[in-house]
C-alpha atoms as one frame of an Amber mdcrd trajectory, in Angstrom:
protein
  98.819  94.206 127.825  98.876  97.557 129.593  95.761  99.535 128.476  97.423
 102.937 128.658  98.838 102.980 125.116  99.726 106.659 124.375 101.716 108.191
 121.541 104.114 111.188 121.437 104.827 111.729 117.759 107.990 112.370 115.828
 105.436 113.662 113.386 101.782 114.969 113.643  98.743 112.694 113.860  96.297
 112.283 111.005  92.594 111.178 111.421  90.479 109.098 109.108  90.436 110.341
 105.542  87.420 112.607 104.980  87.530 112.304 101.188  88.971 109.945  98.608
  91.146 110.851  95.568  88.983 110.286  92.635  89.701 107.091  90.777  92.760
 105.971  92.751  92.242 102.409  93.585  96.069 101.427  93.959  97.266 100.902
  97.519 100.718 102.070  98.674 103.492  99.633  98.977 104.566  98.065 102.223
 106.677 100.282 104.461 110.396  99.649 104.557 112.105  97.779 107.381 110.658
  98.577 110.900 113.183  98.821 113.692 113.647  99.970 117.298 115.336 103.290
 116.550 117.391 105.356 118.931 115.536 107.408 121.394 115.005 110.932 120.212
 114.496 112.376 123.650 117.345 113.832 125.893 117.839 112.378 129.470 115.458
 113.703 131.892 112.783 114.707 129.268 110.236 112.525 131.078 108.332 110.985
 128.128 107.488 107.873 130.355 107.814 104.277 129.452 107.403 103.011 125.864
 109.173 102.235 122.523 110.517 104.422 119.791 109.831 103.079 116.262 111.177
 104.012 112.844 110.550 102.567 109.486 111.395 103.047 105.658 109.057 105.182
 103.682 106.368 103.427 101.604 105.667 104.338  97.938 102.373 105.115  96.137
 101.511 106.039  92.634  99.759 109.342  93.989 101.347 109.757  97.447 101.386
 108.264 100.855  99.454 110.431 103.311  99.626 108.407 106.547 100.854 105.378
 108.395  98.977 103.450 110.977 100.977 102.161 113.864  99.411  98.830 114.866
 100.124  96.844 118.040  99.218  93.089 118.561  96.582  92.533 121.225  94.934
  89.161 121.978  96.572  87.999 118.573  94.941  90.833 116.559  96.748  93.877
 115.198  94.933  97.052 116.300  95.849 100.628 115.195  96.858 102.935 118.087
  98.212 105.854 116.222  98.305 107.424 112.857 101.279 109.567 111.734 102.342
 111.297 108.488 106.103 110.367 108.489 108.157 107.192 109.163 108.416 107.495
 112.963 106.634 107.434 116.202 106.961 107.210 119.971 104.487 104.834 121.716
 104.454 105.684 125.407 102.167 104.565 128.288 103.447 100.970 128.217 104.595
  98.630 131.055 108.304  98.602 131.985 109.906  95.484 130.753 107.066  94.092
 128.818 107.423  93.017 125.122 105.083  94.400 122.537 104.720  93.460 118.867
 104.248  96.290 116.266 103.659  96.594 112.539 103.194  99.639 110.296 100.509
  99.949 107.513 100.659 102.794 104.757  97.687 104.711 103.435  97.100 107.075
 100.500  94.800 109.980 100.087  92.072 107.786  98.765  92.114 105.682 101.842
  93.640 102.679 100.202  95.683 100.629 102.710  98.977  98.763 101.592 100.368
  95.511 102.956 101.929  95.586 106.430 105.543  96.005 107.275 107.654  93.352
 109.018 106.494  92.658 112.558 108.877  94.041 115.306 108.837  92.863 119.004
 110.337  95.438 121.345 110.601  95.674 125.149 109.347  98.901 126.709 111.854
 101.059 128.586 112.332 104.487 129.927 111.861 107.033 126.996 114.049 109.670
 128.859 116.972 108.171 127.469 118.127 106.724 130.982 116.346 105.143 133.983
 115.626 107.178 137.034 117.827 106.926 140.077 115.295 104.882 141.763 112.304
 102.760 140.547 109.006 104.681 140.112 106.590 104.091 142.961 103.832 101.587
 142.295 100.242 102.460 143.455  99.103 100.462 146.414  96.924  98.512 146.022
  97.064  97.995 142.239  93.869  98.175 140.462  93.539  95.319 138.061  89.697
  95.203 137.804  88.530  96.198 134.387  85.259  98.265 133.914  82.148  96.426
 132.824  81.654  96.220 129.064  79.476  98.934 127.358  75.959  97.704 126.860
  73.035  98.803 124.658  75.155 100.333 121.871  72.795 101.931 119.372  72.978
 104.752 116.617  71.399 108.130 116.785  70.990 110.757 114.031  73.398 113.667
 113.852  73.033 116.436 111.272  76.636 116.749 110.348  77.730 115.371 106.908
  80.220 112.555 107.331  79.337 111.939 110.864  77.684 109.254 112.952  76.029
 109.321 116.423  76.313 106.647 118.934  74.563 106.114 122.396  75.245 103.412
 124.968  74.689 102.611 128.748  77.797 103.697 130.892  80.070 101.025 132.247
  80.786 100.658 135.912  84.093 100.297 137.678  85.477  99.871 141.204  87.345
 103.025 140.966  85.884 104.976 138.096  85.629 104.935 134.262  87.859 107.584
 132.792  87.333 107.279 129.019  85.782 105.380 126.170  87.538 104.337 122.999
  85.423 104.180 119.773  86.596 101.821 117.075  85.579 101.965 113.400  85.754
  99.305 110.746  87.551 100.856 107.747  90.060  99.633 105.144  89.719  96.147
 106.429  90.727  96.655 110.101  89.209  98.128 113.287  90.866 101.500 114.144
  90.545 103.604 117.061  89.166 106.731 115.818  90.674 110.145 117.043  87.620
 111.970 115.686  85.053 110.895 118.228  83.586 113.520 120.666  82.470 111.643
 123.747  80.012 113.133 126.283  79.895 110.822 129.490  76.557 111.388 131.363
  75.202 109.668 134.380  72.440 107.843 132.496  74.005 107.314 129.042  77.202
 108.054 126.912  76.873 109.854 123.709  79.530 110.089 120.990  79.696 111.779
 117.625  82.292 110.287 115.155  83.318 112.702 112.475  85.564 112.580 109.451
  83.861 109.625 107.730  82.872 109.308 104.107  79.195 110.638 103.642  76.758
 107.963 102.715  79.049 105.050 103.567  78.261 102.188 105.941  80.594 101.538
 108.996  80.740  99.147 111.902  81.550 100.389 115.398  82.269  99.114 118.889
  83.227 100.750 122.111  85.564  99.879 125.003  85.671 101.522 128.452  88.972
 102.476 130.309  89.401 103.103 133.987  91.841 105.410 135.674  94.407 102.581
 136.058  94.283 101.915 132.267  92.301  98.744 132.463  90.178  97.940 129.402
  86.727  96.494 129.352  85.466  93.806 127.024  84.009  95.354 123.817  80.505
  96.238 123.242  78.356  94.492 120.635  79.070  95.615 117.105  76.686  98.160
 115.497  76.284  99.406 111.960  75.725 103.072 110.987  75.797 105.122 107.893
  77.579 108.444 107.758  75.357 111.419 107.517  74.800 112.536 103.926  72.640
 115.545 102.932  71.460 115.199 100.248  71.339 111.421 100.556  74.210 109.616
  98.620  74.735 106.088  97.786  77.045 103.861  99.867  79.829 104.025  98.818
  79.418 106.927  96.519  79.128 107.057  93.566  76.421 104.649  92.913  72.659
 104.253  93.211  72.068 101.280  95.471  71.431 102.553  99.154  69.546  99.591
 100.409  71.472  97.265 102.615  70.983  93.537 102.647  68.745  91.747 105.307
  70.198  91.102 108.795  71.584  87.588 109.245  69.789  85.445 111.739  69.885
  81.992 113.158  73.516  81.443 113.691  74.189  78.037 115.035  76.931  75.404
 115.481  77.036  72.715 112.867  77.922  69.350 114.285  79.357  66.065 112.819
  82.745  67.237 111.599  85.899  66.873 113.550  87.640  70.128 113.879  90.003
  70.149 116.841  90.164  73.639 118.332  87.548  74.731 115.841  83.971  75.770
 115.434  81.746  75.162 112.304  79.183  77.944 112.127  76.269  78.476 109.956
  73.321  81.043 109.582  70.361  81.847 107.525  70.690  83.093 103.979  69.865
  86.818 103.461  68.825  88.512 100.275  69.509  91.900  98.728  67.350  94.040
  96.422  70.021  93.846  93.668  69.321  90.151  93.351  72.758  89.345  93.735
  73.610  87.210  96.780  75.493  89.193  99.346  78.912  88.352 100.928  79.239
  87.710 104.697  81.933  89.093 106.992  82.363  87.239 110.268  83.804  88.702
 113.461  84.891  87.102 116.609  84.957  88.957 120.081  88.304  89.046 121.719
  89.179  90.391 125.220  89.248  93.985 124.134  88.106  94.107 120.498  87.045
  91.944 117.525  88.982  89.641 115.230  88.121  89.416 111.560  87.617  85.808
 110.657  87.130  86.548 106.807  84.731  86.870 104.049  82.339  84.131 102.783
  80.180  83.634  99.791  78.004  81.181 101.663  76.227  81.485 105.005  78.810
  79.373 106.868  82.380  79.431 108.153  84.880  77.104 109.782  86.867  78.998
 112.575  90.132  77.187 113.543  93.062  77.877 115.738  90.999  78.234 118.852
  91.374  76.806 122.395  89.426  73.628 122.760  86.627  73.684 125.329  86.741
  77.654 125.518  83.652  79.787 124.704  83.901  82.294 121.762  81.299  84.839
 120.599  80.649  85.760 117.009  78.657  88.328 114.922  78.205  88.259 111.088
  77.427  91.002 108.701  76.113  90.871 105.184  77.586  93.185 102.463  76.182
  93.775  98.899  78.072  94.594  95.863  77.547  98.311  96.418  79.221  98.114
  99.788  75.985  98.588 101.868  76.263  96.705 105.178  73.526  94.894 106.940
  72.950  95.241 110.713  75.193  92.786 112.605  73.567  89.542 113.577  72.822
  88.937 117.285  75.881  87.806 119.275  76.253  83.932 119.297  78.421  82.067
 121.689  79.758  78.622 120.846  82.418  76.269 122.397  85.484  75.262 120.432
  85.923  71.581 119.912  88.472  69.815 122.090  91.964  69.569 120.920  93.617
  72.880 121.251  95.282  75.274 118.963  98.133  72.847 118.236  95.917  70.293
 116.605  96.140  70.434 112.719  93.163  71.616 110.626  92.142  70.067 107.329
  94.038  72.054 104.766  95.636  72.220 101.365  99.330  73.183 101.526 101.399
  74.603  98.639 103.160  71.266  98.304  99.802  69.491  97.654  98.380  69.151
  94.120  94.605  69.097  93.354  92.803  66.680  95.709  89.268  65.948  96.863
  87.715  69.048  98.379  89.904  71.610  96.528  88.609  74.214  94.089  89.265
  77.789  93.272  88.136  80.785  91.225  90.053  83.647  90.132  89.032  87.052
  88.596  91.457  89.351  86.958  90.385  93.045  86.502  92.905  95.360  84.870
  92.618  99.088  84.391  94.925 100.169  81.531  96.454 103.427  80.488  99.091
 104.382  78.090 102.105 102.056  78.944 100.885 100.953  82.407  98.201  99.027
  84.191  96.811  98.210  87.666  95.275  94.860  88.194  93.041  93.507  91.086
  93.114  89.734  91.527  90.436  87.988  93.678  91.083  84.464  94.724  88.031
  82.534  95.935  88.173  79.029  97.611  85.191  77.201  95.949  86.201  73.788
  97.541  85.200  72.259 100.938  88.862  72.147 102.428  90.708  74.890 104.167
  93.675  76.150 102.016  96.516  76.764 104.636  99.254  78.451 102.502  98.759
  79.309  98.844 100.686  80.086  95.674  98.887  81.639  92.680 100.520  81.173
  89.269  99.773  82.385  85.702 101.662  83.550  82.646 101.433  86.793  80.592
 100.580  86.189  76.958 103.167  88.665  75.853 106.968  89.180  76.917 106.246
  92.900  76.881 104.086  92.750  79.913 106.075  93.301  83.053 105.043  93.285
  86.796 106.514  96.230  88.585 105.178  95.978  92.117 102.275  94.319  93.908
 100.470  94.097  97.222  98.930  91.514  99.586 101.238  88.759  98.307 105.001
  88.113  97.456 104.976  88.746  93.814 107.803  87.464  91.341 108.164  87.313
  87.549 110.453  84.993  85.509 110.071  85.329  81.747 106.378  85.634  81.284
 105.532  83.390  84.341 104.213  85.256  87.402 103.617  83.908  90.979 102.091
  85.340  94.038 102.486  83.727  97.473 100.923  84.325 100.676 102.222  86.433
 103.727 101.834  84.925 107.169  98.903  87.205 107.850  96.715  85.974 104.860
  97.872  82.358 104.438  94.539  80.714 105.339  91.645  80.584 102.873  88.614
  79.049 104.078  85.725  77.411 102.018  83.775  80.173 100.582  86.310  82.988
 101.527  87.881  85.303  98.969  91.256  87.167  99.100  91.961  90.556  97.317
  95.480  91.171  96.000  96.885  92.963  93.014  99.888  94.597  91.246 100.946
  97.321  88.910 102.735  96.557  85.515 103.866  98.076  82.316 103.341  96.789
  78.740 104.096  97.716  75.086 101.363  97.451  72.251  98.674  95.367  73.770
  97.830  94.090  77.472  95.999  90.904  77.040  94.648  88.874  80.131  96.213
  85.654  81.253  94.616  82.558  79.721  94.560  80.455  82.952  95.415  80.501
  86.705  96.476  77.717  89.090  96.363  77.748  92.896  98.771  75.277  94.570
  98.851  73.553  91.235  95.071  73.249  90.870  93.729  74.989  87.696  91.047
  77.605  88.795  87.826  78.527  86.992
């Protein structure tokens, strides 16, 4: 993919939310249909090469404040622009090359809703018509990326809601022109627009502002040269946004101590996983006494892919290219949201077999079988006539679930589902089902998925008595 992704907005840009609307935990709905809309520019306006996108507005119980425009790079969606309205121009692309986009809505509390449909569009001239002759190409064409940024560490900055980062400069055959700083927030790595970067001869210094005070974040850095080539990403680093006086992470709360740093990552042998890797690492503890969760990240060409959450110190990563090396880092997270420092990077070789080989799985058509098991938690926040419910599905078995359908029944006919997120929700009578999207169909052993819905009720709002996943009764 061309590295020079730039945006000229139909609407203004918005940065990361600096504060959250108190008590709002309900995310927006998915945006409406995403399509390649007519170019808003007159012929000759010279907006370059790119794609013009439009989509239907999302809804929220408080109000949608922003939309992240995400593009698929190395199989992973990365946010490249944030807008406040349902449209954006993405420029700086390669003429004739196809790109896949999707849109995610956010509210004032920073809650992110499910993504829109995916749209693949071919980059063209944004001036409304091609020039009379093809644009000149540089000769020779620079296709050599910069070296990856090394030695990324944090440094103190005395600005509330800010984080300081320092790293060793990258090198390039022509010259490094910029660095992009990515932050893990809302379940995705976003390129922050609120980073001030000072490029010096011996080191690069960045200050990232607009974060939530006292909250832990993960960061990585990518170098860019004058031709738009991107480097491989730096290692991950964890930092806490400056808070004076000191606040818990995330606020409100009292626990500010992160879990221990995971160590000893290694490959587990003895299991046939074509195109996969079985990873394990040492258990870490937390001062709360509650075992932390583990978030696993895989390095890609220009970023990181999130491999999911695990309740145990192990993970099976599938869908890889057999015989190819992959590098991972894992982060521990406690119940208060405090993050550990990332583990040291670990590189492993995917087992032969390629991405087309099937992985052991439980499909929606399968009933309970050896290796299957699940746990469901149902937490409802109720007010007069309405409620918001968060549902957590955890795979407690030893097999991978590849496609899932959650089912339960409301105890009363007066309980009605109105809308939901992170699943396709339906209700017939008192029976309710939630089925996976393509982006969250896989549930690995020990991994949890978070979904939810809004509803209405009359009189009482009791909890469902039982839940099943693909026909298996969950604890």
